[in-house]
Amino acid sequence: MFKQHFLAKLNEIFAEKTSAGEKEVTITSGELHRLLGGYPGTNHRMPICCAAMREVFDQSKDAVLHSPESGMGATLTIRYALPR
């Protein structure tokens, strides 16, 4: 699984929530990874998942609600403003 897979899923979620009229969406890295499979598991790609979430993070309108100590873990939680 590559970063573009996580980015594509994020964009899919953003589009669905925007179409539903929502103004924000909160995403947890563990939940995002589960949507694509491979987590939990021995070959998980959590660091790549978290990197993708942070790549689309916009400091001017989004908020990190929780960040694990390492910055890369299943509990990374970001509230994204919509539309993107």
CSV table of N, CA and C in Angstrom, one decimal:
chain,number,residue,atom,x,y,z
A,1,MET,N,0.8,-1.2,0.0
A,1,MET,CA,0.0,0.0,0.0
A,1,MET,C,0.9,1.2,0.0
A,2,PHE,N,0.6,2.2,-0.8
A,2,PHE,CA,1.4,3.4,-1.0
A,2,PHE,C,0.6,4.6,-0.6
A,3,LYS,N,1.3,5.7,-0.4
A,3,LYS,CA,0.7,7.0,0.1
A,3,LYS,C,-0.4,7.4,-0.9
A,4,GLN,N,-0.3,7.2,-2.2
A,4,GLN,CA,-1.4,7.6,-3.1
A,4,GLN,C,-2.7,6.9,-2.8
A,5,HIS,N,-2.6,5.6,-2.2
A,5,HIS,CA,-3.8,4.9,-1.9
A,5,HIS,C,-4.5,5.6,-0.7
A,6,PHE,N,-3.8,6.1,0.3
A,6,PHE,CA,-4.4,6.8,1.4
A,6,PHE,C,-4.9,8.1,0.9
A,7,LEU,N,-4.1,8.8,0.1
A,7,LEU,CA,-4.6,10.1,-0.4
A,7,LEU,C,-5.9,10.0,-1.2
A,8,ALA,N,-6.0,9.0,-2.0
A,8,ALA,CA,-7.2,8.7,-2.8
A,8,ALA,C,-8.4,8.5,-1.9
A,9,LYS,N,-8.2,7.7,-0.9
A,9,LYS,CA,-9.3,7.4,0.1
A,9,LYS,C,-9.7,8.7,0.8
A,10,LEU,N,-8.7,9.5,1.2
A,10,LEU,CA,-9.0,10.7,1.9
A,10,LEU,C,-9.9,11.6,1.0
A,11,ASN,N,-9.5,11.7,-0.3
A,11,ASN,CA,-10.2,12.6,-1.2
A,11,ASN,C,-11.6,12.0,-1.5
A,12,GLU,N,-11.7,10.7,-1.5
A,12,GLU,CA,-13.1,10.1,-1.6
A,12,GLU,C,-14.0,10.4,-0.4
A,13,ILE,N,-13.4,10.4,0.8
A,13,ILE,CA,-14.2,10.7,2.0
A,13,ILE,C,-14.5,12.2,1.9
A,14,PHE,N,-13.6,13.1,1.6
A,14,PHE,CA,-13.9,14.5,1.5
A,14,PHE,C,-15.0,14.8,0.5
A,15,ALA,N,-15.0,14.1,-0.6
A,15,ALA,CA,-16.0,14.3,-1.7
A,15,ALA,C,-17.4,13.8,-1.2
A,16,GLU,N,-17.4,12.7,-0.5
A,16,GLU,CA,-18.7,12.1,0.0
A,16,GLU,C,-19.3,13.0,1.1
A,17,LYS,N,-18.5,13.5,2.0
A,17,LYS,CA,-19.0,14.4,3.1
A,17,LYS,C,-19.4,15.7,2.5
A,18,THR,N,-18.6,16.2,1.6
A,18,THR,CA,-19.0,17.5,1.0
A,18,THR,C,-20.3,17.4,0.2
A,19,SER,N,-20.5,16.3,-0.5
A,19,SER,CA,-21.8,16.1,-1.2
A,19,SER,C,-22.9,16.0,-0.2
A,20,ALA,N,-22.7,15.5,1.0
A,20,ALA,CA,-23.7,15.4,2.0
A,20,ALA,C,-24.0,16.7,2.7
A,21,GLY,N,-23.2,17.7,2.3
A,21,GLY,CA,-23.4,19.1,2.9
A,21,GLY,C,-22.7,19.3,4.2
A,22,GLU,N,-21.8,18.4,4.6
A,22,GLU,CA,-21.0,18.6,5.8
A,22,GLU,C,-19.9,19.6,5.6
A,23,LYS,N,-19.6,20.3,6.7
A,23,LYS,CA,-18.6,21.4,6.7
A,23,LYS,C,-17.3,20.9,7.3
A,24,GLU,N,-17.3,19.7,7.9
A,24,GLU,CA,-16.0,19.2,8.4
A,24,GLU,C,-16.1,17.7,8.5
A,25,VAL,N,-15.0,17.1,8.6
A,25,VAL,CA,-14.9,15.6,8.9
A,25,VAL,C,-13.7,15.3,9.7
A,26,THR,N,-13.9,14.5,10.7
A,26,THR,CA,-12.9,14.1,11.6
A,26,THR,C,-12.4,12.6,11.2
A,27,ILE,N,-11.1,12.5,11.0
A,27,ILE,CA,-10.6,11.2,10.6
A,27,ILE,C,-9.5,10.8,11.5
A,28,THR,N,-9.5,9.5,11.9
A,28,THR,CA,-8.5,8.9,12.7
A,28,THR,C,-7.7,8.0,11.8
A,29,SER,N,-6.4,8.0,12.0
A,29,SER,CA,-5.5,7.2,11.1
A,29,SER,C,-5.9,5.7,11.2
A,30,GLY,N,-6.2,5.2,12.3
A,30,GLY,CA,-6.5,3.8,12.5
A,30,GLY,C,-7.8,3.4,11.6
A,31,GLU,N,-8.8,4.3,11.7
A,31,GLU,CA,-10.0,4.1,10.9
A,31,GLU,C,-9.7,4.2,9.4
A,32,LEU,N,-8.9,5.1,9.0
A,32,LEU,CA,-8.6,5.3,7.6
A,32,LEU,C,-7.8,4.0,7.1
A,33,HIS,N,-6.9,3.6,7.9
A,33,HIS,CA,-6.1,2.4,7.4
A,33,HIS,C,-7.0,1.2,7.4
A,34,ARG,N,-7.9,1.0,8.3
A,34,ARG,CA,-8.8,-0.1,8.3
A,34,ARG,C,-9.7,-0.1,7.0
A,35,LEU,N,-10.1,1.1,6.5
A,35,LEU,CA,-10.9,1.2,5.3
A,35,LEU,C,-10.2,0.6,4.1
A,36,LEU,N,-8.8,0.7,4.1
A,36,LEU,CA,-8.0,0.1,3.0
A,36,LEU,C,-7.5,-1.2,3.3
A,37,GLY,N,-7.7,-1.7,4.5
A,37,GLY,CA,-7.2,-3.0,4.9
A,37,GLY,C,-5.7,-3.0,5.4
A,38,GLY,N,-5.3,-4.2,5.9
A,38,GLY,CA,-3.9,-4.3,6.3
A,38,GLY,C,-3.7,-3.8,7.7
A,39,TYR,N,-4.7,-3.3,8.4
A,39,TYR,CA,-4.5,-2.8,9.8
A,39,TYR,C,-5.7,-3.3,10.6
A,40,PRO,N,-5.4,-3.9,11.8
A,40,PRO,CA,-4.1,-4.2,12.3
A,40,PRO,C,-3.5,-5.4,11.6
A,41,GLY,N,-2.2,-5.4,11.6
A,41,GLY,CA,-1.5,-6.6,11.0
A,41,GLY,C,0.0,-6.3,11.0
A,42,THR,N,0.7,-7.4,10.7
A,42,THR,CA,2.2,-7.3,10.8
A,42,THR,C,2.8,-6.5,9.7
A,43,ASN,N,2.1,-6.3,8.6
A,43,ASN,CA,2.6,-5.5,7.5
A,43,ASN,C,1.8,-4.2,7.3
A,44,HIS,N,1.4,-3.6,8.4
A,44,HIS,CA,0.6,-2.4,8.3
A,44,HIS,C,1.5,-1.2,7.8
A,45,ARG,N,0.9,-0.2,7.3
A,45,ARG,CA,1.6,1.0,6.7
A,45,ARG,C,1.1,2.2,7.4
A,46,MET,N,1.0,2.2,8.8
A,46,MET,CA,0.6,3.3,9.6
A,46,MET,C,1.4,4.5,9.4
A,47,PRO,N,2.7,4.5,9.3
A,47,PRO,CA,3.5,5.7,9.1
A,47,PRO,C,3.1,6.4,7.8
A,48,ILE,N,2.9,5.6,6.7
A,48,ILE,CA,2.5,6.1,5.4
A,48,ILE,C,1.1,6.7,5.5
A,49,CYS,N,0.2,6.1,6.2
A,49,CYS,CA,-1.1,6.6,6.4
A,49,CYS,C,-1.1,7.9,7.1
A,50,CYS,N,-0.3,8.0,8.1
A,50,CYS,CA,-0.2,9.3,8.9
A,50,CYS,C,0.4,10.4,8.0
A,51,ALA,N,1.4,10.0,7.3
A,51,ALA,CA,2.1,11.0,6.4
A,51,ALA,C,1.1,11.5,5.4
A,52,ALA,N,0.2,10.7,4.8
A,52,ALA,CA,-0.8,11.1,3.9
A,52,ALA,C,-1.8,12.1,4.5
A,53,MET,N,-2.2,11.8,5.8
A,53,MET,CA,-3.1,12.6,6.5
A,53,MET,C,-2.5,14.0,6.7
A,54,ARG,N,-1.2,14.0,7.1
A,54,ARG,CA,-0.5,15.3,7.4
A,54,ARG,C,-0.3,16.0,6.1
A,55,GLU,N,-0.1,15.3,5.0
A,55,GLU,CA,0.2,16.0,3.7
A,55,GLU,C,-1.0,16.9,3.3
A,56,VAL,N,-2.2,16.4,3.5
A,56,VAL,CA,-3.4,17.2,3.1
A,56,VAL,C,-3.9,18.2,4.2
A,57,PHE,N,-3.2,18.2,5.4
A,57,PHE,CA,-3.5,19.0,6.5
A,57,PHE,C,-3.2,20.5,6.1
A,58,ASP,N,-4.2,21.4,6.4
A,58,ASP,CA,-4.0,22.8,6.1
A,58,ASP,C,-4.1,23.5,7.4
A,59,GLN,N,-2.9,24.1,7.9
A,59,GLN,CA,-2.9,24.7,9.2
A,59,GLN,C,-3.9,25.9,9.4
A,60,SER,N,-4.3,26.5,8.3
A,60,SER,CA,-5.2,27.6,8.3
A,60,SER,C,-6.6,27.3,8.6
A,61,LYS,N,-7.0,26.0,8.3
A,61,LYS,CA,-8.4,25.6,8.5
A,61,LYS,C,-8.6,24.3,9.2
A,62,ASP,N,-7.6,23.4,9.3
A,62,ASP,CA,-7.8,22.1,9.9
A,62,ASP,C,-7.2,22.1,11.3
A,63,ALA,N,-7.5,21.0,12.0
A,63,ALA,CA,-7.0,20.9,13.4
A,63,ALA,C,-6.6,19.5,13.7
A,64,VAL,N,-5.4,19.4,14.3
A,64,VAL,CA,-5.0,18.1,14.9
A,64,VAL,C,-5.7,18.0,16.2
A,65,LEU,N,-6.6,17.0,16.4
A,65,LEU,CA,-7.3,16.8,17.7
A,65,LEU,C,-6.5,15.9,18.6
A,66,HIS,N,-5.7,15.0,18.0
A,66,HIS,CA,-4.9,14.1,18.9
A,66,HIS,C,-3.7,13.7,18.0
A,67,SER,N,-2.5,13.7,18.6
A,67,SER,CA,-1.3,13.2,17.9
A,67,SER,C,-0.6,12.3,18.9
A,68,PRO,N,-0.3,11.1,18.5
A,68,PRO,CA,0.4,10.2,19.4
A,68,PRO,C,1.8,10.8,19.6
A,69,GLU,N,2.5,10.3,20.7
A,69,GLU,CA,3.8,10.9,21.0
A,69,GLU,C,4.8,10.8,19.8
A,70,SER,N,4.7,9.8,19.1
A,70,SER,CA,5.7,9.6,18.0
A,70,SER,C,5.2,10.4,16.7
A,71,GLY,N,3.9,10.9,16.8
A,71,GLY,CA,3.4,11.6,15.6
A,71,GLY,C,2.8,10.7,14.6
A,72,MET,N,3.1,9.4,14.7
A,72,MET,CA,2.7,8.4,13.7
A,72,MET,C,2.1,7.2,14.4
A,73,GLY,N,0.8,7.2,14.5
A,73,GLY,CA,0.2,6.0,15.2
A,73,GLY,C,-1.3,6.0,14.9
A,74,ALA,N,-1.9,4.9,15.3
A,74,ALA,CA,-3.3,4.7,15.0
A,74,ALA,C,-4.3,5.7,15.6
A,75,THR,N,-3.8,6.5,16.5
A,75,THR,CA,-4.7,7.5,17.2
A,75,THR,C,-4.6,8.9,16.6
A,76,LEU,N,-3.8,9.1,15.6
A,76,LEU,CA,-3.7,10.4,15.0
A,76,LEU,C,-5.1,10.8,14.5
A,77,THR,N,-5.6,11.9,15.0
A,77,THR,CA,-7.0,12.4,14.7
A,77,THR,C,-6.9,13.8,14.2
A,78,ILE,N,-7.5,14.0,13.0
A,78,ILE,CA,-7.5,15.3,12.4
A,78,ILE,C,-8.9,15.7,12.0
A,79,ARG,N,-9.3,16.9,12.3
A,79,ARG,CA,-10.6,17.5,11.8
A,79,ARG,C,-10.2,18.3,10.6
A,80,TYR,N,-10.8,17.9,9.4
A,80,TYR,CA,-10.6,18.6,8.2
A,80,TYR,C,-11.8,19.5,7.9
A,81,ALA,N,-11.5,20.7,7.4
A,81,ALA,CA,-12.6,21.6,7.0
A,81,ALA,C,-13.0,21.2,5.6
A,82,LEU,N,-14.3,21.3,5.3
A,82,LEU,CA,-14.8,21.1,4.0
A,82,LEU,C,-15.5,22.3,3.4
A,83,PRO,N,-15.6,22.5,2.1
A,83,PRO,CA,-15.0,21.7,1.1
A,83,PRO,C,-13.5,21.9,1.0
A,84,ARG,N,-12.8,20.9,0.4
A,84,ARG,CA,-11.4,21.0,0.2
A,84,ARG,C,-11.1,21.7,-1.1
